[in-house]
Structures are given as structure tokens and as C-alpha cells.
């Protein structure tokens, strides 16, 4: 299990950050992601894997200001 | 009575109030001197920069840049900070806040912090003022067509000349964030485009490890005060309802934009004045 935005979520072997977002149905491309408190840039979502027990934060950003 | 940097005391108020005194013998002998007057610490750079805008116009040396109004600038600062609890005025005077964007959010945050007697603001925006911006941005009719950052600097001077304002008429990119805002204690994200917001958040969190960032997301439309909140993740603070994009269905309107801007400015004060909110204050990773 991992924690995504405070909720427990099933973990898959070899899961990438991109896959986590897919599983959560986070479809917006403008999401800010941290894994265990570390920033993961959008460019690195495919290559960065998430381990069992990791804590993921995914913050949606919308335009305006 | 004030002390100059050499420790001597002089009666300065009369000097400031007399028109025709050449600027080099006026209140601030050196641009970088810090002059203490009672409990008031005055930063010479701020006033010197106002005087030096029109070096030949010595009749205006003693006045704030408002035609027909004569206000002693020292007295103004005293009055603006007299209600503050001990220590607050000094902490704010020593603080620098960066504002990325001078639109609906940025102009509002800048004015709010200037009124709150922040020491220094660094503001960057490439854009010009359009008439349609006046429905939420803190500019005036006679400023339409001018670059936002220069007009904003002028507006800030008209409110509180003691704030040191550095402006950059430039687009903020991943490459220049550290150069533009490296001196800031806190940066306010006041962009319009969501991809710019993401860029700034990623760049600040990765390249400026001692700086807090107060961003905004979700401020379109009107009403729904209840949906607007402030969330925090380590050094990143986000104000807004987290979902209402500003678009045709929910255009940005002054009240709701102002609510989010004020939340941002309020959170900035909290970070600066309350140590537990500073970068790393909660023990979490960057």
C-alpha cells in the first residue's frame, strides 16, 4: 500500500509516478507531484518509480490570477 | 532628534521640512546609512531613492510624490506602524518578498504587503496594462498602456514610500527564477497560466531551498467563500479553492481574486513573523 493525497492506495510492482496518476484518474497534465517529500518534475514522471509504502502528494493546479 | 551613522545627533525634522535644501545635505546623508530616531529605524535607501528621482526639484525634497500634499515621511512611517506589537515592524522591515506576476493577484498582494510595511518587494511581469484589466487589477485609468511593473511601483510609492520596490519588466522562466528572486525570503506565485505556476513551484522547491512559496490555484468566478482555503505541503503553501479555473464560465472577478490575494499576503506575514512556518519549520523534506 502507498499513501496518495492522504488515502491508502494499492501498490503495483514497478509502478511509475505516471502510472500512479493514471490509477488515481488524475488526468490533468498540470499536477505538482512529491514522492516522500521530494519534488518529481513532470518530465520525470515516466522514469521515476514509486515503492511500496511511499507517500505521494499530487496537487492539481488550475489557471487564473 | 536622530543619530547619524557617526553617532552624532542632529535635529532633522526641520531640515526635511524646509524647501530648497539641496538634496545632499538633506535628511539622508548617504544612501546606505541607517538612521535611528527613537524606536524607529529608517532605511535610508528607500527615501533617498524617492528624493533622487528629481534631483533638481528641491522643493519636492521634503514631500511625498503627491501633488499638493505635504506629509512628513518620517511621521507617516511612525503612524503606519504605531499600532504594531513590539518586534513586528523590525521583522517586516528586514523582509524581502518576491512577487511573480503583477496581474490580479500580484498587484493586490503587492499593495497589501506595502500597506503592511514590508521592507522590500521584488516584482516581475512582462505585461502591459489593458483597460479590461481594471476589472480586477490594481491599476488606474491613466495607467492603461503602461508596463504593469512600473505602474505598480508608482502605486506602491503613493501608498508607502518606505517599501523598497525592485521591478523587472521581464517574463519569469525556469532559467531566471533564482536570479530574479534569490534574495527573497518568501515568493508569491501570482501567475495566470497553470503551466507557469507548475514551473515556478518546481523551480523554487528544487533550486531555492531556503525560500517559501505561496501559490494560488482556483479563484475563478464569484461567491463560494467557503470553498476557498489555504493548504500547505512543506515550503509550498497554496491558496484558492483548488479547482475553479478562471475561464469563460468563471471569469476572474475582483472580489474572489482579492480574497485569494489577501490569503496569500496574510500567509506571507505568518511565514515571516511566525518561525514555525518558515522553510523546513515542520521538519518535512523540501
Short mmCIF file of C-alpha atoms in Angstrom, two decimals:
data_model
loop_
_atom_site.label_atom_id
_atom_site.label_comp_id
_atom_site.label_asym_id
_atom_site.label_seq_id
_atom_site.Cartn_x
_atom_site.Cartn_y
_atom_site.Cartn_z
CA UNK A 1 0.00 0.00 0.00
CA UNK A 2 1.08 3.54 -0.57
CA UNK A 3 -0.48 6.80 0.53
CA UNK A 4 -1.65 9.16 -2.18
CA UNK A 5 -3.01 12.51 -1.04
CA UNK A 6 -3.70 11.04 2.37
CA UNK A 7 -5.56 7.96 1.10
CA UNK A 8 -4.33 4.40 1.08
CA UNK A 9 -3.93 3.04 -2.44
CA UNK A 10 -2.87 -0.39 -3.73
CA UNK A 11 0.67 -0.54 -4.98
CA UNK A 12 1.79 -2.35 -8.16
CA UNK A 13 5.25 -3.78 -8.79
CA UNK A 14 7.41 -1.35 -10.80
CA UNK A 15 4.81 1.41 -10.66
CA UNK A 16 5.92 4.75 -12.12
CA UNK A 17 4.67 8.13 -10.95
CA UNK A 18 2.80 8.43 -14.23
CA UNK A 19 1.05 5.13 -13.50
CA UNK A 20 0.08 6.29 -10.02
CA UNK A 21 -1.60 9.37 -11.53
CA UNK A 22 -3.36 7.14 -14.06
CA UNK A 23 -4.63 4.83 -11.34
CA UNK A 24 -5.94 7.82 -9.40
CA UNK A 25 -7.62 9.20 -12.56
CA UNK A 26 -5.62 12.39 -12.24
CA UNK A 27 -5.79 13.32 -15.87
CA UNK A 28 -4.74 16.95 -15.81
CA UNK A 29 -1.22 17.50 -17.09
CA UNK A 30 -0.74 20.34 -14.66
CA UNK A 31 -0.12 18.49 -11.46
CA UNK A 32 2.65 19.07 -8.99
CA UNK A 33 3.99 15.81 -7.56
CA UNK A 34 6.04 14.98 -4.50
CA UNK A 35 7.12 11.47 -3.51
CA UNK A 36 8.25 11.16 0.12
CA UNK A 37 8.57 14.92 0.25
CA UNK A 38 10.76 15.19 -2.84
CA UNK A 39 9.65 17.06 -5.93
CA UNK A 40 9.26 14.93 -9.05
CA UNK A 41 9.19 17.11 -12.14
CA UNK A 42 6.67 16.35 -14.85
CA UNK A 43 9.49 15.38 -17.23
CA UNK A 44 10.46 12.60 -14.83
CA UNK A 45 7.03 11.05 -14.16
CA UNK A 46 7.53 8.10 -16.52
CA UNK A 47 11.02 7.21 -15.32
CA UNK A 48 10.52 7.67 -11.57
CA UNK A 49 9.26 4.58 -9.77
CA UNK A 50 7.25 4.54 -6.59
CA UNK A 51 7.96 1.95 -3.89
CA UNK A 52 5.59 0.11 -1.58
CA UNK A 53 4.85 2.33 1.40
CA UNK A 54 5.76 5.61 -0.33
CA UNK A 55 3.84 8.78 0.38
CA UNK A 56 2.72 10.62 -2.74
CA UNK A 57 1.24 14.09 -2.96
CA UNK A 58 -0.33 15.24 -6.21
CA UNK A 59 -1.57 18.81 -6.27
CA UNK A 60 -3.72 19.95 -9.18
CA UNK A 61 -3.05 23.41 -10.46
CA UNK A 62 -5.64 25.42 -12.34
CA UNK A 63 -5.10 28.64 -14.17
CA UNK A 64 -6.14 32.10 -13.14
CA UNK A 65 -4.52 35.04 -11.40
CA UNK B 1 16.32 64.08 17.07
CA UNK B 2 18.10 61.50 15.01
CA UNK B 3 21.55 60.00 15.07
CA UNK B 4 23.67 59.90 12.00
CA UNK B 5 25.85 56.90 11.26
CA UNK B 6 28.79 58.52 13.04
CA UNK B 7 26.85 58.67 16.29
CA UNK B 8 26.26 62.44 16.27
CA UNK B 9 22.78 63.77 16.94
CA UNK B 10 21.06 66.32 14.73
CA UNK B 11 17.65 67.92 14.68
CA UNK B 12 16.48 66.61 11.32
CA UNK B 13 12.77 67.29 11.04
CA UNK B 14 13.31 70.98 10.34
CA UNK B 15 15.83 70.15 7.64
CA UNK B 16 13.40 67.83 5.91
CA UNK B 17 10.53 70.32 6.02
CA UNK B 18 12.48 73.26 4.55
CA UNK B 19 12.10 73.56 0.81
CA UNK B 20 15.15 74.46 -1.24
CA UNK B 21 17.60 72.45 0.83
CA UNK B 22 19.99 70.76 -1.59
CA UNK B 23 19.48 67.02 -1.52
CA UNK B 24 22.97 66.15 -0.49
CA UNK B 25 22.51 67.92 2.81
CA UNK B 26 19.01 66.64 3.37
CA UNK B 27 17.94 64.02 5.85
CA UNK B 28 19.78 61.07 4.35
CA UNK B 29 23.45 61.84 4.02
CA UNK B 30 24.33 58.52 2.48
CA UNK B 31 22.17 56.13 0.57
CA UNK B 32 23.14 53.19 2.70
CA UNK B 33 23.18 54.77 6.13
CA UNK B 34 20.74 53.53 8.71
CA UNK B 35 19.42 56.38 10.79
CA UNK B 36 17.74 55.66 14.10
CA UNK B 37 15.11 58.02 15.50
CA UNK B 38 13.85 56.81 18.84
CA UNK B 39 12.34 53.39 18.28
CA UNK B 40 12.07 53.99 14.56
CA UNK B 41 14.67 52.52 12.28
CA UNK B 42 14.57 54.28 8.95
CA UNK B 43 16.11 52.70 5.92
CA UNK B 44 17.90 55.47 4.10
CA UNK B 45 17.89 53.75 0.72
CA UNK B 46 14.12 53.99 0.38
CA UNK B 47 13.77 57.70 0.98
CA UNK B 48 16.95 58.54 -0.91
CA UNK B 49 15.65 56.80 -3.98
CA UNK B 50 12.48 58.89 -3.92
CA UNK B 51 14.37 62.16 -3.47
CA UNK B 52 16.83 61.34 -6.19
CA UNK B 53 14.19 60.80 -8.83
CA UNK B 54 14.05 64.55 -9.41
CA UNK B 55 17.37 65.82 -8.17
CA UNK B 56 16.86 69.39 -9.36
CA UNK B 57 13.39 69.74 -7.87
CA UNK B 58 14.47 70.58 -4.36
CA UNK B 59 11.08 71.98 -3.43
CA UNK B 60 9.74 68.46 -3.53
CA UNK B 61 12.56 67.02 -1.48
CA UNK B 62 10.57 67.21 1.70
CA UNK B 63 7.33 65.96 0.29
CA UNK B 64 5.99 62.62 -0.76
CA UNK B 65 5.30 62.32 -4.50
CA UNK B 66 1.72 63.53 -4.28
CA UNK B 67 0.98 66.91 -5.80
CA UNK B 68 -0.34 69.45 -3.35
CA UNK B 69 0.06 67.24 -0.29
CA UNK B 70 2.82 67.78 2.19
CA UNK B 71 3.33 64.86 4.54
CA UNK B 72 6.38 64.34 6.65
CA UNK B 73 7.56 60.89 5.52
CA UNK B 74 9.06 60.09 8.90
CA UNK B 75 5.76 60.85 10.59
CA UNK B 76 3.93 58.75 8.02
CA UNK B 77 6.01 55.73 8.85
CA UNK B 78 5.50 56.28 12.57
CA UNK B 79 1.76 56.45 12.13
CA UNK B 80 1.62 53.41 9.87
CA UNK B 81 3.47 51.25 12.37
CA UNK B 82 2.46 52.71 15.75
CA UNK B 83 -0.15 50.01 16.37
CA UNK B 84 2.21 47.10 15.72
CA UNK B 85 3.30 44.90 18.64
CA UNK B 86 6.99 45.07 19.57
CA UNK B 87 9.35 43.45 17.09
CA UNK B 88 6.88 43.22 14.20
CA UNK B 89 7.92 46.42 12.46
CA UNK B 90 11.59 45.43 12.51
CA UNK B 91 10.98 41.89 11.28
CA UNK B 92 8.89 43.15 8.37
CA UNK B 93 11.39 45.90 7.53
CA UNK B 94 14.08 43.24 7.26
CA UNK B 95 11.99 41.01 4.99
CA UNK B 96 12.01 40.70 1.21
CA UNK B 97 9.07 39.23 -0.68
CA UNK B 98 9.19 38.28 -4.36
CA UNK B 99 6.02 38.51 -6.42
CA UNK B 100 5.94 36.61 -9.70
CA UNK B 101 3.28 38.31 -11.78
CA UNK B 102 1.68 41.75 -11.43
CA UNK B 103 -1.87 40.98 -12.52
CA UNK B 104 -4.97 40.40 -10.45
CA UNK B 105 -3.17 38.52 -7.72
CA UNK B 106 0.25 40.17 -7.88
CA UNK B 107 -0.92 43.77 -7.82
CA UNK B 108 -3.28 43.04 -4.93
CA UNK B 109 -0.65 41.17 -2.90
CA UNK B 110 1.90 43.94 -3.51
CA UNK B 111 -0.42 46.65 -2.24
CA UNK B 112 -1.49 44.62 0.74
CA UNK B 113 2.09 43.93 1.79
CA UNK B 114 3.13 47.55 1.16
CA UNK B 115 0.38 48.76 3.46
CA UNK B 116 1.57 46.18 5.98
CA UNK B 117 5.03 47.80 5.89
CA UNK B 118 7.04 45.06 4.28
CA UNK B 119 10.67 46.08 3.82
CA UNK B 120 11.26 45.11 0.21
CA UNK B 121 9.32 43.79 -2.77
CA UNK B 122 10.74 42.27 -5.95
CA UNK B 123 8.11 42.18 -8.70
CA UNK B 124 8.41 40.68 -12.18
CA UNK B 125 5.94 40.78 -15.07
CA UNK B 126 6.41 41.38 -18.81
CA UNK B 127 2.87 42.58 -19.49
CA UNK B 128 1.27 45.97 -20.25
CA UNK B 129 -1.91 47.26 -18.61
CA UNK B 130 -5.07 46.88 -20.70
CA UNK B 131 -8.35 48.62 -19.96
CA UNK B 132 -10.04 45.25 -19.39
CA UNK B 133 -7.59 44.54 -16.57
CA UNK B 134 -9.15 47.29 -14.44
CA UNK B 135 -11.97 44.94 -13.53
CA UNK B 136 -9.67 43.28 -11.02
CA UNK B 137 -6.13 44.58 -11.19
CA UNK B 138 -4.90 47.43 -9.02
CA UNK B 139 -4.18 49.96 -11.71
CA UNK B 140 -5.82 53.21 -12.75
CA UNK B 141 -7.37 54.56 -15.95
CA UNK B 142 -4.46 56.89 -16.63
CA UNK B 143 -2.06 53.95 -16.50
CA UNK B 144 -3.59 51.91 -19.33
CA UNK B 145 -0.90 51.03 -21.88
CA UNK B 146 1.99 51.22 -19.43
CA UNK B 147 4.06 48.25 -18.29
CA UNK B 148 2.44 46.78 -15.20
CA UNK B 149 5.55 46.67 -13.04
CA UNK B 150 6.37 50.36 -13.48
CA UNK B 151 2.80 51.44 -12.82
CA UNK B 152 2.65 49.17 -9.79
CA UNK B 153 5.87 50.61 -8.43
CA UNK B 154 4.37 54.08 -8.73
CA UNK B 155 1.17 52.98 -7.00
CA UNK B 156 3.15 51.43 -4.18
CA UNK B 157 5.14 54.63 -3.70
CA UNK B 158 1.90 56.54 -3.37
CA UNK B 159 0.83 54.27 -0.56
CA UNK B 160 4.03 53.66 1.35
CA UNK B 161 7.28 55.16 0.08
CA UNK B 162 9.22 53.24 2.72
CA UNK B 163 8.88 49.97 0.84
CA UNK B 164 11.89 49.30 -1.36
CA UNK B 165 10.47 48.18 -4.71
CA UNK B 166 12.59 46.42 -7.32
CA UNK B 167 10.82 45.70 -10.60
CA UNK B 168 11.70 43.57 -13.59
CA UNK B 169 9.79 44.04 -16.82
CA UNK B 170 10.50 40.52 -17.93
CA UNK B 171 8.97 37.10 -18.34
CA UNK B 172 9.80 34.75 -15.50
CA UNK B 173 11.26 31.47 -16.77
CA UNK B 174 12.84 28.39 -15.23
CA UNK B 175 16.23 29.88 -16.05
CA UNK B 176 15.87 33.28 -14.36
CA UNK B 177 13.87 32.45 -11.22
CA UNK B 178 16.93 32.16 -8.99
CA UNK B 179 18.46 35.33 -10.39
CA UNK B 180 15.27 37.38 -10.05
CA UNK B 181 14.07 36.12 -6.69
CA UNK B 182 17.19 34.75 -4.99
CA UNK B 183 17.11 37.50 -2.35
CA UNK B 184 13.53 36.86 -1.33
CA UNK B 185 12.54 35.26 1.96
CA UNK B 186 9.18 34.30 0.52
CA UNK B 187 7.98 34.20 -3.08
CA UNK B 188 4.36 34.72 -4.08
CA UNK B 189 3.20 32.90 -7.21
CA UNK B 190 0.81 35.27 -8.95
CA UNK B 191 0.76 33.95 -12.49
CA UNK B 192 -2.26 33.42 -14.71
CA UNK B 193 -1.22 30.32 -16.68
CA UNK B 194 -1.25 26.97 -14.89
CA UNK B 195 1.90 25.76 -16.62
CA UNK B 196 3.74 28.82 -15.31
CA UNK B 197 2.51 28.01 -11.82
CA UNK B 198 3.88 24.49 -12.12
CA UNK B 199 7.19 25.80 -13.48
CA UNK B 200 7.64 28.18 -10.59
CA UNK B 201 6.71 25.64 -7.93
CA UNK B 202 9.07 23.01 -9.31
CA UNK B 203 11.92 25.51 -9.77
CA UNK B 204 11.64 27.22 -6.38
CA UNK B 205 11.34 23.96 -4.47
CA UNK B 206 14.33 22.47 -6.27
CA UNK B 207 16.65 25.49 -6.62
CA UNK B 208 15.91 27.79 -3.67
CA UNK B 209 15.92 25.55 -0.61
CA UNK B 210 15.55 28.35 1.94
CA UNK B 211 12.62 30.09 0.33
CA UNK B 212 8.94 29.53 1.00
CA UNK B 213 6.47 29.76 -1.85
CA UNK B 214 2.86 30.91 -1.57
CA UNK B 215 0.95 29.92 -4.70
CA UNK B 216 -2.65 30.23 -5.86
CA UNK B 217 -4.93 27.76 -7.57
CA UNK B 218 -8.64 28.09 -8.17
CA UNK B 219 -10.07 31.59 -7.96
CA UNK B 220 -12.48 31.94 -10.88
CA UNK B 221 -16.00 33.33 -10.69
CA UNK B 222 -17.79 34.78 -7.71
CA UNK B 223 -19.21 33.64 -4.41
CA UNK B 224 -18.39 30.37 -2.69
CA UNK B 225 -16.22 31.86 0.00
CA UNK B 226 -16.50 28.56 1.81
CA UNK B 227 -14.57 26.69 -0.87
CA UNK B 228 -11.50 28.87 -0.58
CA UNK B 229 -8.77 27.68 1.74
CA UNK B 230 -5.02 27.57 2.26
CA UNK B 231 -3.15 24.28 2.10
CA UNK B 232 0.44 23.56 2.94
CA UNK B 233 3.00 20.97 1.86
CA UNK B 234 6.37 21.76 3.43
CA UNK B 235 7.60 25.00 1.91
CA UNK B 236 4.72 25.22 -0.52
CA UNK B 237 1.51 26.98 0.50
CA UNK B 238 -1.47 27.15 -1.87
CA UNK B 239 -4.47 29.47 -1.57
CA UNK B 240 -7.68 29.04 -3.53
CA UNK B 241 -10.46 26.55 -3.98
CA UNK B 242 -8.06 24.21 -5.79
CA UNK B 243 -10.43 23.66 -8.69
CA UNK B 244 -12.16 26.66 -10.28
CA UNK B 245 -10.12 27.67 -13.26
CA UNK B 246 -10.50 31.28 -14.40
CA UNK B 247 -12.15 30.93 -17.82
CA UNK B 248 -15.26 31.98 -19.74
CA UNK B 249 -17.56 30.13 -17.41
CA UNK B 250 -15.87 31.52 -14.31
CA UNK B 251 -14.04 34.72 -15.23
CA UNK B 252 -11.76 36.29 -12.67
CA UNK B 253 -13.73 38.90 -10.73
CA UNK B 254 -12.28 41.39 -8.27
CA UNK B 255 -13.82 40.11 -5.04
CA UNK B 256 -12.85 36.45 -5.36
CA UNK B 257 -9.42 37.28 -6.78
CA UNK B 258 -8.98 39.68 -3.88
CA UNK B 259 -9.92 37.01 -1.34
CA UNK B 260 -7.20 34.68 -2.64
CA UNK B 261 -4.65 37.51 -2.93
CA UNK B 262 -5.33 38.54 0.65
CA UNK B 263 -4.99 34.96 1.82
CA UNK B 264 -1.62 34.84 0.10
CA UNK B 265 -0.45 38.12 1.65
CA UNK B 266 -1.72 37.02 5.05
CA UNK B 267 0.11 33.71 4.78
CA UNK B 268 3.27 35.63 3.82
CA UNK B 269 3.06 37.64 7.03
CA UNK B 270 2.54 34.45 9.00
CA UNK B 271 5.64 32.86 7.46
CA UNK B 272 7.75 35.94 8.15
CA UNK B 273 6.53 36.60 11.66
CA UNK B 274 5.85 33.12 12.98
CA UNK B 275 9.00 30.99 12.87
CA UNK B 276 7.24 27.64 12.76
CA UNK B 277 6.02 28.19 9.22
CA UNK B 278 9.41 29.02 7.75
CA UNK B 279 11.15 26.73 5.26
CA UNK B 280 11.70 23.39 6.94
CA UNK B 281 9.87 24.55 10.04
CA UNK B 282 7.69 21.49 10.17
CA UNK B 283 10.62 19.11 9.74
CA UNK B 284 9.39 17.86 6.39
CA UNK B 285 11.65 17.39 3.38
CA UNK B 286 11.88 20.15 0.73
#
